[in-house]
Amino acid sequence: MNFENLSSDELDQHVMERLVFEEEELSPILKGHLFIEKVLETLISRNLVEPKAFFRSTRSYDLKVDLAFAMGLLDNKYYSAFKAINKVRNNYAHKHDYKVTLEELNAFKFDWEEIQNKAFAVACGKSIGEGASIATMFLCWKAIHLLDKQED
């Protein structure tokens, strides 16, 4: 959409449609992304001698995923899924008319139980937003398991 060619009324209509009537999938993805980032920070902090020295500066989500992987705190499945949610988040942040796809949500999935696959299929049948909520929730649950493993 080219904003230069739109009137104020058209822009007003567009913002109302985008902020009030659409983007039901954006909220769970952003919240899940933030949750996973906090899990990554906790994992990394638990394994650094001086975590405050590392986190003194702002570090990107992408760097945190790479560092956790390099430290052996994430396996390839977690690494790929955490990168996938970051890609979706970045697409929303930088592409005005972006819409997440089912294929992208499938990249959040790994080692799901059959009941999770069924719940995801039902949710996606309702809307992409429902599918995003379920896929993101299940990915956050996987992230929680990383913290549980660390405590053992």
mmCIF file of C-alpha atoms in Angstrom:
data_model
loop_
_atom_site.group_PDB
_atom_site.id
_atom_site.type_symbol
_atom_site.label_atom_id
_atom_site.label_comp_id
_atom_site.label_asym_id
_atom_site.label_seq_id
_atom_site.Cartn_x
_atom_site.Cartn_y
_atom_site.Cartn_z
ATOM 1 C CA MET A 1 0.000 0.000 0.000
ATOM 2 C CA ASN A 2 1.378 3.363 -1.023
ATOM 3 C CA PHE A 3 0.531 5.953 1.625
ATOM 4 C CA GLU A 4 1.454 8.837 -0.679
ATOM 5 C CA ASN A 5 -1.620 8.237 -2.827
ATOM 6 C CA LEU A 6 -4.147 7.948 0.004
ATOM 7 C CA SER A 7 -6.305 10.641 1.545
ATOM 8 C CA SER A 8 -6.484 11.185 5.296
ATOM 9 C CA ASP A 9 -9.879 9.485 5.334
ATOM 10 C CA GLU A 10 -8.488 6.463 3.500
ATOM 11 C CA LEU A 11 -5.542 6.278 5.884
ATOM 12 C CA ASP A 12 -7.925 6.582 8.832
ATOM 13 C CA GLN A 13 -10.013 3.716 7.458
ATOM 14 C CA HIS A 14 -6.881 1.650 6.882
ATOM 15 C CA VAL A 15 -5.542 2.150 10.405
ATOM 16 C CA MET A 16 -8.928 1.256 11.898
ATOM 17 C CA GLU A 17 -9.088 -1.924 9.842
ATOM 18 C CA ARG A 18 -5.539 -2.901 10.773
ATOM 19 C CA LEU A 19 -5.644 -2.064 14.472
ATOM 20 C CA VAL A 20 -9.225 -2.844 15.396
ATOM 21 C CA PHE A 21 -10.530 -5.435 12.986
ATOM 22 C CA GLU A 22 -7.462 -7.420 11.921
ATOM 23 C CA GLU A 23 -4.212 -8.874 13.166
ATOM 24 C CA GLU A 24 -5.664 -11.358 15.600
ATOM 25 C CA GLU A 25 -2.579 -13.514 14.999
ATOM 26 C CA LEU A 26 -0.088 -10.742 15.744
ATOM 27 C CA SER A 27 -0.690 -10.485 19.490
ATOM 28 C CA PRO A 28 0.056 -14.113 20.427
ATOM 29 C CA ILE A 29 3.099 -14.143 18.169
ATOM 30 C CA LEU A 30 4.528 -10.979 19.745
ATOM 31 C CA LYS A 31 3.744 -12.137 23.272
ATOM 32 C CA GLY A 32 5.186 -15.578 22.588
ATOM 33 C CA HIS A 33 8.303 -14.052 21.052
ATOM 34 C CA LEU A 34 8.829 -11.931 24.177
ATOM 35 C CA PHE A 35 8.233 -14.932 26.437
ATOM 36 C CA ILE A 36 10.768 -17.053 24.553
ATOM 37 C CA GLU A 37 13.259 -14.197 24.666
ATOM 38 C CA LYS A 38 12.965 -14.121 28.480
ATOM 39 C CA VAL A 39 13.504 -17.891 28.596
ATOM 40 C CA LEU A 40 16.620 -17.477 26.450
ATOM 41 C CA GLU A 41 17.921 -14.753 28.752
ATOM 42 C CA THR A 42 17.376 -17.011 31.761
ATOM 43 C CA LEU A 43 19.121 -19.969 30.110
ATOM 44 C CA ILE A 44 22.075 -17.871 29.057
ATOM 45 C CA SER A 45 22.332 -16.135 32.443
ATOM 46 C CA ARG A 46 22.399 -19.463 34.272
ATOM 47 C CA ASN A 47 25.408 -20.503 32.209
ATOM 48 C CA LEU A 48 27.546 -17.363 32.273
ATOM 49 C CA VAL A 49 29.939 -16.418 35.043
ATOM 50 C CA GLU A 50 29.012 -12.731 34.711
ATOM 51 C CA PRO A 51 25.614 -12.522 32.977
ATOM 52 C CA LYS A 52 25.173 -8.852 33.879
ATOM 53 C CA ALA A 53 28.253 -8.040 31.803
ATOM 54 C CA PHE A 54 26.667 -9.649 28.752
ATOM 55 C CA PHE A 55 23.194 -8.193 29.239
ATOM 56 C CA ARG A 56 24.433 -4.700 30.140
ATOM 57 C CA SER A 57 24.024 -3.818 26.463
ATOM 58 C CA THR A 58 20.868 -4.477 24.509
ATOM 59 C CA ARG A 59 21.139 -7.808 22.723
ATOM 60 C CA SER A 60 18.909 -8.883 19.877
ATOM 61 C CA TYR A 61 16.654 -11.900 20.049
ATOM 62 C CA ASP A 62 18.554 -13.373 17.111
ATOM 63 C CA LEU A 63 21.879 -13.070 18.944
ATOM 64 C CA LYS A 64 20.389 -14.700 22.052
ATOM 65 C CA VAL A 65 19.153 -17.667 20.006
ATOM 66 C CA ASP A 66 22.546 -18.024 18.324
ATOM 67 C CA LEU A 67 24.401 -17.766 21.632
ATOM 68 C CA ALA A 68 22.163 -20.305 23.384
ATOM 69 C CA PHE A 69 22.685 -22.685 20.462
ATOM 70 C CA ALA A 70 26.462 -22.120 20.461
ATOM 71 C CA MET A 71 26.540 -22.778 24.219
ATOM 72 C CA GLY A 72 24.766 -26.107 23.703
ATOM 73 C CA LEU A 73 21.616 -24.931 25.474
ATOM 74 C CA LEU A 74 19.398 -25.494 22.421
ATOM 75 C CA ASP A 75 19.308 -28.370 19.985
ATOM 76 C CA ASN A 76 18.565 -27.939 16.275
ATOM 77 C CA LYS A 77 14.795 -28.328 16.742
ATOM 78 C CA TYR A 78 14.562 -25.508 19.272
ATOM 79 C CA TYR A 79 16.989 -23.387 17.276
ATOM 80 C CA SER A 80 14.925 -23.708 14.085
ATOM 81 C CA ALA A 81 11.592 -23.064 15.805
ATOM 82 C CA PHE A 82 12.917 -20.042 17.727
ATOM 83 C CA LYS A 83 14.366 -18.644 14.494
ATOM 84 C CA ALA A 84 11.017 -19.234 12.775
ATOM 85 C CA ILE A 85 9.014 -17.201 15.301
ATOM 86 C CA ASN A 86 11.621 -14.442 15.060
ATOM 87 C CA LYS A 87 11.295 -14.370 11.279
ATOM 88 C CA VAL A 88 7.515 -14.034 11.564
ATOM 89 C CA ARG A 89 7.851 -11.299 14.180
ATOM 90 C CA ASN A 90 10.314 -9.406 11.980
ATOM 91 C CA ASN A 91 8.047 -9.747 8.959
ATOM 92 C CA TYR A 92 5.220 -8.133 10.946
ATOM 93 C CA ALA A 93 7.548 -5.369 12.102
ATOM 94 C CA HIS A 94 8.951 -4.522 8.684
ATOM 95 C CA LYS A 95 6.389 -5.548 6.053
ATOM 96 C CA HIS A 96 3.272 -3.423 6.107
ATOM 97 C CA ASP A 97 0.836 -5.905 4.565
ATOM 98 C CA TYR A 98 2.395 -9.087 5.944
ATOM 99 C CA LYS A 99 0.186 -12.025 6.935
ATOM 100 C CA VAL A 100 1.577 -15.156 8.557
ATOM 101 C CA THR A 101 1.025 -18.365 6.604
ATOM 102 C CA LEU A 102 0.209 -21.879 7.709
ATOM 103 C CA GLU A 103 3.607 -22.980 6.395
ATOM 104 C CA GLU A 104 5.331 -20.454 8.660
ATOM 105 C CA LEU A 105 3.301 -21.600 11.666
ATOM 106 C CA ASN A 106 4.239 -25.203 10.901
ATOM 107 C CA ALA A 107 7.876 -24.168 11.385
ATOM 108 C CA PHE A 108 7.058 -23.540 15.079
ATOM 109 C CA LYS A 109 6.219 -27.238 15.498
ATOM 110 C CA PHE A 110 8.466 -30.047 16.659
ATOM 111 C CA ASP A 111 7.927 -33.245 18.616
ATOM 112 C CA TRP A 112 4.232 -32.544 19.051
ATOM 113 C CA GLU A 113 1.902 -35.128 20.504
ATOM 114 C CA GLU A 114 -1.026 -36.248 18.356
ATOM 115 C CA ILE A 115 -3.441 -34.240 20.524
ATOM 116 C CA GLN A 116 -1.417 -31.084 19.826
ATOM 117 C CA ASN A 117 -1.546 -31.725 16.081
ATOM 118 C CA LYS A 118 -5.314 -32.190 16.305
ATOM 119 C CA ALA A 119 -5.762 -28.995 18.338
ATOM 120 C CA PHE A 120 -3.649 -27.084 15.824
ATOM 121 C CA ALA A 121 -5.662 -28.435 12.888
ATOM 122 C CA VAL A 122 -8.959 -27.479 14.545
ATOM 123 C CA ALA A 123 -7.616 -24.015 15.411
ATOM 124 C CA CYS A 124 -6.345 -23.424 11.878
ATOM 125 C CA GLY A 125 -9.745 -24.497 10.572
ATOM 126 C CA LYS A 126 -11.268 -21.615 12.510
ATOM 127 C CA SER A 127 -8.722 -18.961 11.510
ATOM 128 C CA ILE A 128 -5.032 -18.331 11.015
ATOM 129 C CA GLY A 129 -5.167 -16.301 14.233
ATOM 130 C CA GLU A 130 -6.392 -19.315 16.203
ATOM 131 C CA GLY A 131 -3.657 -21.411 14.621
ATOM 132 C CA ALA A 132 -1.053 -18.798 15.538
ATOM 133 C CA SER A 133 -2.261 -18.781 19.143
ATOM 134 C CA ILE A 134 -2.042 -22.563 19.488
ATOM 135 C CA ALA A 135 1.299 -22.924 17.679
ATOM 136 C CA THR A 136 2.836 -20.109 19.726
ATOM 137 C CA MET A 137 1.481 -21.471 23.002
ATOM 138 C CA PHE A 138 2.907 -24.920 22.280
ATOM 139 C CA LEU A 139 6.261 -23.378 21.360
ATOM 140 C CA CYS A 140 6.289 -21.446 24.636
ATOM 141 C CA TRP A 141 5.612 -24.711 26.477
ATOM 142 C CA LYS A 142 8.646 -26.210 24.744
ATOM 143 C CA ALA A 143 10.672 -23.218 25.927
ATOM 144 C CA ILE A 144 9.528 -23.814 29.510
ATOM 145 C CA HIS A 145 10.863 -27.370 29.269
ATOM 146 C CA LEU A 146 14.313 -25.932 28.598
ATOM 147 C CA LEU A 147 14.218 -24.256 31.993
ATOM 148 C CA ASP A 148 13.024 -27.474 33.631
ATOM 149 C CA LYS A 149 15.970 -29.371 32.111
ATOM 150 C CA GLN A 150 18.376 -26.802 33.526
ATOM 151 C CA GLU A 151 17.007 -27.257 37.038
ATOM 152 C CA ASP A 152 17.567 -31.039 37.012
#
